[in-house]
């Protein structure tokens, strides 16, 4: 199954970016720098690679397209000693090199200030593409020098079309023997993923039974963990969340399901539900960079909830 889009026309959702980027490609004229921000799994890195491929054409190779994860290479020394040197070198066969700074919200403020100067000086030599999950961590001086796009979670309709396209490519005419069930399976998976297309495509590619996705959606509808949280049954909540992880759900899926089901308890016990939601809101932003695994995240979440809700009571 060909998971990655082959071109901009294959990208699920993000129509404003796709339309504008296609104009750049058609005119062979690109901005000085592009900044794309939004939640994980919405296609930021994917479209950056597609844009690089389109702008470099036959000269798309590691000499002309450099990818760096700014959450790892995040200091001012990296910007001054490495990035500046890369951006100073002329492209081989193409008009401009392309440098992708993935997760640019990991750059320190000093590194961002240095990057701003490099963009100003060397944008004629290099197309800079920056991506970020948290736009608030990007300094205004950087954003003002970029053509900026916000990527939103993929809608169920957009994601379903993409998943069905992938399955058709895999099965050929055999897809139509079970088209209705595959459609329901794709819709169920997009509901479960909450707009995270990367997670949806990865899950879709690993299973070839539509019933798997329908079962997964039913499990995500189970509100047992949320009920346990509101009721103060902390070990029961922990066991339920552990069980969801054991059955192959990602931490993102588990937390999204927990949040969705938690909202149904606002009318039943609003005070406790608000307290649980507040802790969840503080913890979830750290989920994507949690260093020691999903089970430890669950343990810390349950511990925080127990402490905060008990204090509230």
PDB file of C-alpha atoms in Angstrom:
ATOM      1  CA  UNK A   1       0.000   0.000   0.000  1.00  0.00           C
ATOM      2  CA  UNK A   2       1.425   3.385  -1.054  1.00  0.00           C
ATOM      3  CA  UNK A   3       0.955   5.364   2.151  1.00  0.00           C
ATOM      4  CA  UNK A   4       2.653   8.674   1.347  1.00  0.00           C
ATOM      5  CA  UNK A   5       0.883  10.996  -1.138  1.00  0.00           C
ATOM      6  CA  UNK A   6       2.588  11.076  -4.509  1.00  0.00           C
ATOM      7  CA  UNK A   7       1.767  14.727  -5.110  1.00  0.00           C
ATOM      8  CA  UNK A   8      -0.090  17.722  -3.730  1.00  0.00           C
ATOM      9  CA  UNK A   9      -3.288  16.486  -5.380  1.00  0.00           C
ATOM     10  CA  UNK A  10      -3.208  13.404  -3.112  1.00  0.00           C
ATOM     11  CA  UNK A  11      -3.112  15.368   0.148  1.00  0.00           C
ATOM     12  CA  UNK A  12      -6.166  14.889   2.381  1.00  0.00           C
ATOM     13  CA  UNK A  13      -7.676  18.218   3.396  1.00  0.00           C
ATOM     14  CA  UNK A  14      -5.683  21.454   3.872  1.00  0.00           C
ATOM     15  CA  UNK A  15      -7.242  22.965   0.736  1.00  0.00           C
ATOM     16  CA  UNK A  16      -5.959  26.553   1.266  1.00  0.00           C
ATOM     17  CA  UNK A  17      -2.354  25.360   1.379  1.00  0.00           C
ATOM     18  CA  UNK A  18      -2.715  22.879  -1.478  1.00  0.00           C
ATOM     19  CA  UNK A  19      -4.316  25.510  -3.730  1.00  0.00           C
ATOM     20  CA  UNK A  20      -1.639  28.117  -3.012  1.00  0.00           C
ATOM     21  CA  UNK A  21       1.231  25.637  -3.232  1.00  0.00           C
ATOM     22  CA  UNK A  22       0.002  24.429  -6.606  1.00  0.00           C
ATOM     23  CA  UNK A  23       0.128  28.036  -7.839  1.00  0.00           C
ATOM     24  CA  UNK A  24       3.766  28.240  -6.722  1.00  0.00           C
ATOM     25  CA  UNK A  25       4.545  25.041  -8.590  1.00  0.00           C
ATOM     26  CA  UNK A  26       2.733  26.145 -11.764  1.00  0.00           C
ATOM     27  CA  UNK A  27       4.534  29.497 -11.785  1.00  0.00           C
ATOM     28  CA  UNK A  28       7.848  28.084 -10.529  1.00  0.00           C
ATOM     29  CA  UNK A  29       7.887  30.916  -8.007  1.00  0.00           C
ATOM     30  CA  UNK A  30       8.044  30.232  -4.277  1.00  0.00           C
ATOM     31  CA  UNK A  31       7.998  32.408  -1.129  1.00  0.00           C
ATOM     32  CA  UNK A  32      11.115  33.214   0.860  1.00  0.00           C
ATOM     33  CA  UNK A  33       9.938  30.943   3.666  1.00  0.00           C
ATOM     34  CA  UNK A  34       6.874  28.876   4.537  1.00  0.00           C
ATOM     35  CA  UNK A  35       5.580  28.256   8.046  1.00  0.00           C
ATOM     36  CA  UNK A  36       3.010  25.514   8.691  1.00  0.00           C
ATOM     37  CA  UNK A  37       1.536  24.901  12.137  1.00  0.00           C
ATOM     38  CA  UNK A  38      -1.145  22.650  13.561  1.00  0.00           C
ATOM     39  CA  UNK A  39      -1.747  19.462  15.558  1.00  0.00           C
ATOM     40  CA  UNK A  40       0.336  16.320  14.991  1.00  0.00           C
ATOM     41  CA  UNK A  41      -0.767  14.080  12.152  1.00  0.00           C
ATOM     42  CA  UNK A  42      -2.332  16.766   9.978  1.00  0.00           C
ATOM     43  CA  UNK A  43       0.215  16.521   7.148  1.00  0.00           C
ATOM     44  CA  UNK A  44       2.720  19.296   7.895  1.00  0.00           C
ATOM     45  CA  UNK A  45       5.894  17.296   7.278  1.00  0.00           C
ATOM     46  CA  UNK A  46       4.332  15.400   4.386  1.00  0.00           C
ATOM     47  CA  UNK A  47       3.410  18.528   2.423  1.00  0.00           C
ATOM     48  CA  UNK A  48       6.816  20.049   3.172  1.00  0.00           C
ATOM     49  CA  UNK A  49       8.455  17.079   1.458  1.00  0.00           C
ATOM     50  CA  UNK A  50       6.025  17.298  -1.459  1.00  0.00           C
ATOM     51  CA  UNK A  51       6.764  20.999  -1.842  1.00  0.00           C
ATOM     52  CA  UNK A  52      10.497  20.309  -1.818  1.00  0.00           C
ATOM     53  CA  UNK A  53      10.079  17.589  -4.434  1.00  0.00           C
ATOM     54  CA  UNK A  54       8.009  19.879  -6.649  1.00  0.00           C
ATOM     55  CA  UNK A  55      10.412  22.827  -6.399  1.00  0.00           C
ATOM     56  CA  UNK A  56      13.571  20.771  -6.966  1.00  0.00           C
ATOM     57  CA  UNK A  57      12.191  18.503  -9.701  1.00  0.00           C
ATOM     58  CA  UNK A  58      14.859  16.206 -11.119  1.00  0.00           C
ATOM     59  CA  UNK A  59      17.365  17.567  -8.589  1.00  0.00           C
ATOM     60  CA  UNK A  60      15.454  16.358  -5.540  1.00  0.00           C
ATOM     61  CA  UNK A  61      18.158  14.657  -3.468  1.00  0.00           C
ATOM     62  CA  UNK A  62      19.874  15.019  -0.068  1.00  0.00           C
ATOM     63  CA  UNK A  63      22.344  17.532  -1.474  1.00  0.00           C
ATOM     64  CA  UNK A  64      19.515  19.965  -2.187  1.00  0.00           C
ATOM     65  CA  UNK A  65      16.920  19.002   0.414  1.00  0.00           C
ATOM     66  CA  UNK A  66      18.020  19.048   4.038  1.00  0.00           C
ATOM     67  CA  UNK A  67      15.710  17.964   6.867  1.00  0.00           C
ATOM     68  CA  UNK A  68      16.458  18.797  10.473  1.00  0.00           C
ATOM     69  CA  UNK A  69      14.327  18.217  13.529  1.00  0.00           C
ATOM     70  CA  UNK A  70      14.507  21.487  15.385  1.00  0.00           C
ATOM     71  CA  UNK A  71      13.408  19.874  18.652  1.00  0.00           C
ATOM     72  CA  UNK A  72      16.740  17.999  18.610  1.00  0.00           C
ATOM     73  CA  UNK A  73      18.963  20.629  16.976  1.00  0.00           C
ATOM     74  CA  UNK A  74      17.489  23.544  18.865  1.00  0.00           C
ATOM     75  CA  UNK A  75      20.295  25.859  19.987  1.00  0.00           C
ATOM     76  CA  UNK A  76      21.879  28.973  18.548  1.00  0.00           C
ATOM     77  CA  UNK A  77      25.148  27.126  17.829  1.00  0.00           C
ATOM     78  CA  UNK A  78      23.330  24.767  15.475  1.00  0.00           C
ATOM     79  CA  UNK A  79      21.755  27.686  13.618  1.00  0.00           C
ATOM     80  CA  UNK A  80      25.009  29.631  13.282  1.00  0.00           C
ATOM     81  CA  UNK A  81      27.439  26.779  12.669  1.00  0.00           C
ATOM     82  CA  UNK A  82      25.391  24.352  10.592  1.00  0.00           C
ATOM     83  CA  UNK A  83      22.174  25.822   9.240  1.00  0.00           C
ATOM     84  CA  UNK A  84      23.822  29.015   8.007  1.00  0.00           C
ATOM     85  CA  UNK A  85      26.477  27.012   6.189  1.00  0.00           C
ATOM     86  CA  UNK A  86      23.875  24.768   4.543  1.00  0.00           C
ATOM     87  CA  UNK A  87      21.810  27.754   3.437  1.00  0.00           C
ATOM     88  CA  UNK A  88      24.882  29.515   2.010  1.00  0.00           C
ATOM     89  CA  UNK A  89      25.692  26.715  -0.431  1.00  0.00           C
ATOM     90  CA  UNK A  90      24.228  26.999  -3.916  1.00  0.00           C
ATOM     91  CA  UNK A  91      21.794  24.321  -5.043  1.00  0.00           C
ATOM     92  CA  UNK A  92      23.042  21.693  -7.500  1.00  0.00           C
ATOM     93  CA  UNK A  93      21.058  22.084 -10.718  1.00  0.00           C
ATOM     94  CA  UNK A  94      18.109  23.872  -9.077  1.00  0.00           C
ATOM     95  CA  UNK A  95      17.390  27.532  -8.293  1.00  0.00           C
ATOM     96  CA  UNK A  96      17.277  27.151  -4.511  1.00  0.00           C
ATOM     97  CA  UNK A  97      18.022  24.523  -1.926  1.00  0.00           C
ATOM     98  CA  UNK A  98      15.234  23.558   0.470  1.00  0.00           C
ATOM     99  CA  UNK A  99      15.737  23.327   4.227  1.00  0.00           C
ATOM    100  CA  UNK A 100      12.972  21.854   6.357  1.00  0.00           C
ATOM    101  CA  UNK A 101      13.064  22.761  10.053  1.00  0.00           C
ATOM    102  CA  UNK A 102      10.616  20.245  11.446  1.00  0.00           C
ATOM    103  CA  UNK A 103       9.148  20.992  14.888  1.00  0.00           C
ATOM    104  CA  UNK A 104      10.569  24.509  14.824  1.00  0.00           C
ATOM    105  CA  UNK A 105       8.708  25.293  18.052  1.00  0.00           C
ATOM    106  CA  UNK A 106      11.585  23.421  19.739  1.00  0.00           C
ATOM    107  CA  UNK A 107      14.069  26.162  18.784  1.00  0.00           C
ATOM    108  CA  UNK A 108      15.253  28.373  21.616  1.00  0.00           C
ATOM    109  CA  UNK A 109      14.408  32.112  21.434  1.00  0.00           C
ATOM    110  CA  UNK A 110      18.059  32.930  20.676  1.00  0.00           C
ATOM    111  CA  UNK A 111      18.121  30.328  17.901  1.00  0.00           C
ATOM    112  CA  UNK A 112      14.959  31.818  16.405  1.00  0.00           C
ATOM    113  CA  UNK A 113      16.517  35.271  16.403  1.00  0.00           C
ATOM    114  CA  UNK A 114      19.542  33.915  14.554  1.00  0.00           C
ATOM    115  CA  UNK A 115      17.268  32.043  12.124  1.00  0.00           C
ATOM    116  CA  UNK A 116      15.382  35.246  11.337  1.00  0.00           C
ATOM    117  CA  UNK A 117      18.611  36.882  10.192  1.00  0.00           C
ATOM    118  CA  UNK A 118      19.527  33.889   8.030  1.00  0.00           C
ATOM    119  CA  UNK A 119      16.110  33.903   6.350  1.00  0.00           C
ATOM    120  CA  UNK A 120      16.538  37.596   5.569  1.00  0.00           C
ATOM    121  CA  UNK A 121      20.041  37.158   4.138  1.00  0.00           C
ATOM    122  CA  UNK A 122      19.800  33.825   2.310  1.00  0.00           C
ATOM    123  CA  UNK A 123      16.193  33.302   1.180  1.00  0.00           C
ATOM    124  CA  UNK A 124      17.240  33.972  -2.424  1.00  0.00           C
ATOM    125  CA  UNK A 125      19.524  30.968  -2.110  1.00  0.00           C
ATOM    126  CA  UNK A 126      17.313  28.697  -0.049  1.00  0.00           C
ATOM    127  CA  UNK A 127      13.605  27.975   0.512  1.00  0.00           C
ATOM    128  CA  UNK A 128      13.012  27.602   4.244  1.00  0.00           C
ATOM    129  CA  UNK A 129      10.078  25.483   5.426  1.00  0.00           C
ATOM    130  CA  UNK A 130       9.217  25.491   9.119  1.00  0.00           C
ATOM    131  CA  UNK A 131       6.649  23.307  10.857  1.00  0.00           C
ATOM    132  CA  UNK A 132       5.361  23.519  14.417  1.00  0.00           C
ATOM    133  CA  UNK A 133       2.700  22.048  16.663  1.00  0.00           C
ATOM    134  CA  UNK A 134       2.584  25.027  19.039  1.00  0.00           C
ATOM    135  CA  UNK A 135       2.422  28.334  17.176  1.00  0.00           C
ATOM    136  CA  UNK A 136       2.719  30.325  20.412  1.00  0.00           C
ATOM    137  CA  UNK A 137       6.369  29.251  20.730  1.00  0.00           C
ATOM    138  CA  UNK A 138       7.335  30.834  17.397  1.00  0.00           C
ATOM    139  CA  UNK A 139       8.501  34.425  17.675  1.00  0.00           C
ATOM    140  CA  UNK A 140       6.496  37.056  15.734  1.00  0.00           C
ATOM    141  CA  UNK A 141       9.615  38.145  13.855  1.00  0.00           C
ATOM    142  CA  UNK A 142       9.881  34.642  12.353  1.00  0.00           C
ATOM    143  CA  UNK A 143       6.195  34.418  11.447  1.00  0.00           C
ATOM    144  CA  UNK A 144       6.248  37.841   9.786  1.00  0.00           C
ATOM    145  CA  UNK A 145       8.926  36.647   7.362  1.00  0.00           C
ATOM    146  CA  UNK A 146       7.045  33.512   6.359  1.00  0.00           C
ATOM    147  CA  UNK A 147       3.995  32.695   4.309  1.00  0.00           C
ATOM    148  CA  UNK A 148       1.964  31.045   7.060  1.00  0.00           C
ATOM    149  CA  UNK A 149      -0.673  28.307   6.999  1.00  0.00           C
ATOM    150  CA  UNK A 150      -2.652  26.710   9.794  1.00  0.00           C
ATOM    151  CA  UNK A 151      -3.335  23.004   9.362  1.00  0.00           C
ATOM    152  CA  UNK A 152      -6.495  21.742  11.034  1.00  0.00           C
ATOM    153  CA  UNK A 153      -7.448  18.166  11.922  1.00  0.00           C
ATOM    154  CA  UNK A 154      -8.614  16.250   8.867  1.00  0.00           C
ATOM    155  CA  UNK A 155     -12.394  15.997   8.661  1.00  0.00           C
ATOM    156  CA  UNK A 156     -14.061  12.602   8.662  1.00  0.00           C
ATOM    157  CA  UNK A 157     -15.179  13.105   5.065  1.00  0.00           C
ATOM    158  CA  UNK A 158     -11.712  14.121   3.809  1.00  0.00           C
ATOM    159  CA  UNK A 159      -9.994  11.314   5.675  1.00  0.00           C
ATOM    160  CA  UNK A 160     -12.479   8.681   4.581  1.00  0.00           C
ATOM    161  CA  UNK A 161     -11.907   9.543   0.920  1.00  0.00           C
ATOM    162  CA  UNK A 162      -8.148   9.207   1.357  1.00  0.00           C
ATOM    163  CA  UNK A 163      -8.384   5.887   3.206  1.00  0.00           C
ATOM    164  CA  UNK A 164     -10.708   4.434   0.581  1.00  0.00           C
ATOM    165  CA  UNK A 165      -8.361   5.600  -2.158  1.00  0.00           C
ATOM    166  CA  UNK A 166      -5.499   3.718  -0.478  1.00  0.00           C
ATOM    167  CA  UNK A 167      -7.590   0.565  -0.102  1.00  0.00           C
ATOM    168  CA  UNK A 168      -8.655   0.695  -3.752  1.00  0.00           C
ATOM    169  CA  UNK A 169      -5.015   0.934  -4.790  1.00  0.00           C
ATOM    170  CA  UNK A 170      -4.252  -2.124  -2.696  1.00  0.00           C
ATOM    171  CA  UNK A 171      -7.224  -4.339  -3.639  1.00  0.00           C
ATOM    172  CA  UNK A 172      -8.033  -3.227  -7.153  1.00  0.00           C
ATOM    173  CA  UNK A 173     -11.429  -4.405  -8.410  1.00  0.00           C
ATOM    174  CA  UNK A 174     -11.794  -6.670  -5.354  1.00  0.00           C
ATOM    175  CA  UNK A 175     -12.426  -3.534  -3.288  1.00  0.00           C
ATOM    176  CA  UNK A 176     -15.894  -3.174  -4.804  1.00  0.00           C
ATOM    177  CA  UNK A 177     -16.934  -6.612  -3.534  1.00  0.00           C
ATOM    178  CA  UNK A 178     -16.950  -5.135  -0.034  1.00  0.00           C
ATOM    179  CA  UNK A 179     -17.184  -1.401  -0.704  1.00  0.00           C
ATOM    180  CA  UNK A 180     -19.949  -0.642   1.797  1.00  0.00           C
ATOM    181  CA  UNK A 181     -18.168  -2.325   4.709  1.00  0.00           C
ATOM    182  CA  UNK A 182     -14.831  -0.688   3.830  1.00  0.00           C
ATOM    183  CA  UNK A 183     -16.588   2.702   3.781  1.00  0.00           C
ATOM    184  CA  UNK A 184     -18.060   2.137   7.237  1.00  0.00           C
ATOM    185  CA  UNK A 185     -14.650   0.964   8.453  1.00  0.00           C
ATOM    186  CA  UNK A 186     -12.935   4.100   7.107  1.00  0.00           C
ATOM    187  CA  UNK A 187     -15.549   6.369   8.695  1.00  0.00           C
ATOM    188  CA  UNK A 188     -15.141   4.549  12.010  1.00  0.00           C
ATOM    189  CA  UNK A 189     -11.359   4.911  11.918  1.00  0.00           C
ATOM    190  CA  UNK A 190     -11.537   8.631  11.152  1.00  0.00           C
ATOM    191  CA  UNK A 191     -13.917   9.074  14.072  1.00  0.00           C
ATOM    192  CA  UNK A 192     -11.481   7.209  16.305  1.00  0.00           C
ATOM    193  CA  UNK A 193      -8.434   9.150  15.083  1.00  0.00           C
ATOM    194  CA  UNK A 194     -10.020  12.540  15.670  1.00  0.00           C
ATOM    195  CA  UNK A 195      -8.472  14.039  12.530  1.00  0.00           C
ATOM    196  CA  UNK A 196      -4.963  12.631  13.007  1.00  0.00           C
ATOM    197  CA  UNK A 197      -4.406  11.437   9.435  1.00  0.00           C
ATOM    198  CA  UNK A 198      -0.943  10.057  10.082  1.00  0.00           C
ATOM    199  CA  UNK A 199      -2.242   7.760  12.788  1.00  0.00           C
ATOM    200  CA  UNK A 200      -5.271   6.786  10.688  1.00  0.00           C
ATOM    201  CA  UNK A 201      -3.185   5.855   7.649  1.00  0.00           C
ATOM    202  CA  UNK A 202      -0.686   3.893   9.739  1.00  0.00           C
ATOM    203  CA  UNK A 203      -3.490   1.916  11.407  1.00  0.00           C
ATOM    204  CA  UNK A 204      -5.293   1.426   8.083  1.00  0.00           C
ATOM    205  CA  UNK A 205      -2.202  -0.032   6.457  1.00  0.00           C
ATOM    206  CA  UNK A 206      -1.621  -2.605   9.206  1.00  0.00           C
ATOM    207  CA  UNK A 207      -5.010  -4.340   9.078  1.00  0.00           C
ATOM    208  CA  UNK A 208      -6.934  -5.804   6.151  1.00  0.00           C
ATOM    209  CA  UNK A 209     -10.175  -6.754   7.920  1.00  0.00           C
ATOM    210  CA  UNK A 210     -12.815  -3.980   7.984  1.00  0.00           C
ATOM    211  CA  UNK A 211     -14.332  -5.488  11.123  1.00  0.00           C
ATOM    212  CA  UNK A 212     -11.156  -4.584  13.029  1.00  0.00           C
ATOM    213  CA  UNK A 213     -11.829  -0.860  12.598  1.00  0.00           C
ATOM    214  CA  UNK A 214     -15.481  -1.195  13.553  1.00  0.00           C
ATOM    215  CA  UNK A 215     -14.460  -3.043  16.728  1.00  0.00           C
ATOM    216  CA  UNK A 216     -11.835  -0.408  17.488  1.00  0.00           C
ATOM    217  CA  UNK A 217     -14.444   2.334  17.197  1.00  0.00           C
ATOM    218  CA  UNK A 218     -16.786   0.487  19.532  1.00  0.00           C
ATOM    219  CA  UNK A 219     -14.007   0.112  22.109  1.00  0.00           C
ATOM    220  CA  UNK A 220     -13.234   3.812  21.911  1.00  0.00           C
ATOM    221  CA  UNK A 221     -16.870   4.574  22.696  1.00  0.00           C
ATOM    222  CA  UNK A 222     -16.560   2.726  26.019  1.00  0.00           C
ATOM    223  CA  UNK A 223     -16.890   5.363  28.760  1.00  0.00           C
ATOM    224  CA  UNK A 224     -15.741   3.106  31.582  1.00  0.00           C
ATOM    225  CA  UNK A 225     -12.485   5.010  32.174  1.00  0.00           C
ATOM    226  CA  UNK A 226     -14.267   8.371  32.260  1.00  0.00           C
ATOM    227  CA  UNK A 227     -16.896   6.983  34.638  1.00  0.00           C
ATOM    228  CA  UNK A 228     -14.168   5.643  36.908  1.00  0.00           C
ATOM    229  CA  UNK A 229     -12.425   9.037  36.939  1.00  0.00           C
ATOM    230  CA  UNK A 230     -15.573  10.928  37.886  1.00  0.00           C
ATOM    231  CA  UNK A 231     -16.339   8.293  40.511  1.00  0.00           C
ATOM    232  CA  UNK A 232     -12.836   8.366  41.997  1.00  0.00           C
ATOM    233  CA  UNK A 233     -12.139   4.702  41.130  1.00  0.00           C
ATOM    234  CA  UNK A 234      -8.513   5.355  40.253  1.00  0.00           C
ATOM    235  CA  UNK A 235      -7.213   1.796  39.976  1.00  0.00           C
ATOM    236  CA  UNK A 236     -10.231   0.890  37.846  1.00  0.00           C
ATOM    237  CA  UNK A 237      -9.506   3.842  35.575  1.00  0.00           C
ATOM    238  CA  UNK A 238      -5.840   2.834  35.328  1.00  0.00           C
ATOM    239  CA  UNK A 239      -6.726  -0.765  34.471  1.00  0.00           C
ATOM    240  CA  UNK A 240      -9.187   0.333  31.785  1.00  0.00           C
ATOM    241  CA  UNK A 241      -6.690   2.657  30.100  1.00  0.00           C
ATOM    242  CA  UNK A 242      -3.983  -0.011  30.322  1.00  0.00           C
ATOM    243  CA  UNK A 243      -6.360  -2.456  28.651  1.00  0.00           C
ATOM    244  CA  UNK A 244      -6.979  -0.085  25.750  1.00  0.00           C
ATOM    245  CA  UNK A 245      -3.209   0.248  25.226  1.00  0.00           C
ATOM    246  CA  UNK A 246      -2.797  -3.537  25.480  1.00  0.00           C
ATOM    247  CA  UNK A 247      -5.326  -3.972  22.647  1.00  0.00           C
ATOM    248  CA  UNK A 248      -3.164  -1.872  20.340  1.00  0.00           C
ATOM    249  CA  UNK A 249      -4.688   1.587  20.647  1.00  0.00           C
ATOM    250  CA  UNK A 250      -2.236   4.458  20.611  1.00  0.00           C
ATOM    251  CA  UNK A 251      -1.962   6.864  23.511  1.00  0.00           C
ATOM    252  CA  UNK A 252      -3.543   9.541  21.333  1.00  0.00           C
ATOM    253  CA  UNK A 253      -6.545   7.321  20.638  1.00  0.00           C
ATOM    254  CA  UNK A 254      -6.907   6.441  24.315  1.00  0.00           C
ATOM    255  CA  UNK A 255      -6.762  10.041  25.504  1.00  0.00           C
ATOM    256  CA  UNK A 256      -9.087  11.257  22.770  1.00  0.00           C
ATOM    257  CA  UNK A 257     -11.646   8.603  23.701  1.00  0.00           C
ATOM    258  CA  UNK A 258     -11.294   9.454  27.389  1.00  0.00           C
ATOM    259  CA  UNK A 259     -11.897  13.152  26.677  1.00  0.00           C
ATOM    260  CA  UNK A 260     -14.869  12.530  24.410  1.00  0.00           C
ATOM    261  CA  UNK A 261     -16.557  10.298  26.965  1.00  0.00           C
ATOM    262  CA  UNK A 262     -15.701  12.579  29.868  1.00  0.00           C
ATOM    263  CA  UNK A 263     -17.811  15.361  28.363  1.00  0.00           C
ATOM    264  CA  UNK A 264     -20.956  13.257  28.873  1.00  0.00           C
ATOM    265  CA  UNK A 265     -20.556  13.618  32.653  1.00  0.00           C
ATOM    266  CA  UNK A 266     -20.752  17.425  32.821  1.00  0.00           C
ATOM    267  CA  UNK A 267     -24.447  17.384  33.674  1.00  0.00           C
ATOM    268  CA  UNK A 268     -24.181  14.410  36.034  1.00  0.00           C
ATOM    269  CA  UNK A 269     -21.335  15.793  38.194  1.00  0.00           C
ATOM    270  CA  UNK A 270     -20.083  19.086  36.729  1.00  0.00           C
ATOM    271  CA  UNK A 271     -17.689  20.021  39.548  1.00  0.00           C
ATOM    272  CA  UNK A 272     -15.734  16.763  39.495  1.00  0.00           C
ATOM    273  CA  UNK A 273     -15.824  16.636  35.712  1.00  0.00           C
ATOM    274  CA  UNK A 274     -14.377  20.136  35.475  1.00  0.00           C
ATOM    275  CA  UNK A 275     -11.615  19.154  37.897  1.00  0.00           C
ATOM    276  CA  UNK A 276     -10.751  16.047  35.855  1.00  0.00           C
ATOM    277  CA  UNK A 277     -10.865  18.021  32.600  1.00  0.00           C
ATOM    278  CA  UNK A 278      -8.517  20.670  33.997  1.00  0.00           C
ATOM    279  CA  UNK A 279      -5.876  18.063  34.852  1.00  0.00           C
ATOM    280  CA  UNK A 280      -6.329  16.401  31.456  1.00  0.00           C
ATOM    281  CA  UNK A 281      -5.809  19.761  29.763  1.00  0.00           C
ATOM    282  CA  UNK A 282      -2.545  20.276  31.630  1.00  0.00           C
ATOM    283  CA  UNK A 283      -1.232  16.800  30.858  1.00  0.00           C
ATOM    284  CA  UNK A 284      -2.177  16.264  27.211  1.00  0.00           C
ATOM    285  CA  UNK A 285       0.196  18.915  25.739  1.00  0.00           C
ATOM    286  CA  UNK A 286       3.085  16.859  27.141  1.00  0.00           C
ATOM    287  CA  UNK A 287       1.805  13.621  25.640  1.00  0.00           C
ATOM    288  CA  UNK A 288       3.577  13.976  22.297  1.00  0.00           C
ATOM    289  CA  UNK A 289       7.005  14.377  23.874  1.00  0.00           C
ATOM    290  CA  UNK A 290       6.562  11.931  26.775  1.00  0.00           C
ATOM    291  CA  UNK A 291       9.945  10.167  26.993  1.00  0.00           C
ATOM    292  CA  UNK A 292       9.166   6.906  28.807  1.00  0.00           C
ATOM    293  CA  UNK A 293       6.155   5.410  27.105  1.00  0.00           C
ATOM    294  CA  UNK A 294       2.336   5.520  27.120  1.00  0.00           C
ATOM    295  CA  UNK A 295       1.852   3.368  30.220  1.00  0.00           C
ATOM    296  CA  UNK A 296       3.921   5.744  32.339  1.00  0.00           C
ATOM    297  CA  UNK A 297       1.849   8.636  30.992  1.00  0.00           C
ATOM    298  CA  UNK A 298      -1.313   6.865  32.139  1.00  0.00           C
ATOM    299  CA  UNK A 299       0.209   6.278  35.592  1.00  0.00           C
ATOM    300  CA  UNK A 300       1.157   9.942  35.948  1.00  0.00           C
ATOM    301  CA  UNK A 301      -2.247  11.097  34.699  1.00  0.00           C
ATOM    302  CA  UNK A 302      -4.099   8.884  37.174  1.00  0.00           C
ATOM    303  CA  UNK A 303      -1.806  10.012  39.993  1.00  0.00           C
ATOM    304  CA  UNK A 304      -2.361  13.676  39.177  1.00  0.00           C
ATOM    305  CA  UNK A 305      -6.106  13.158  38.989  1.00  0.00           C
ATOM    306  CA  UNK A 306      -6.185  11.356  42.322  1.00  0.00           C
ATOM    307  CA  UNK A 307      -4.213  14.138  43.975  1.00  0.00           C
ATOM    308  CA  UNK A 308      -6.114  17.052  42.447  1.00  0.00           C
ATOM    309  CA  UNK A 309      -9.626  15.652  42.765  1.00  0.00           C
ATOM    310  CA  UNK A 310      -8.986  14.508  46.351  1.00  0.00           C
ATOM    311  CA  UNK A 311      -7.702  17.991  47.202  1.00  0.00           C
ATOM    312  CA  UNK A 312     -10.758  19.535  45.569  1.00  0.00           C
ATOM    313  CA  UNK A 313     -13.098  17.308  47.531  1.00  0.00           C
TER     314      UNK A 313
END
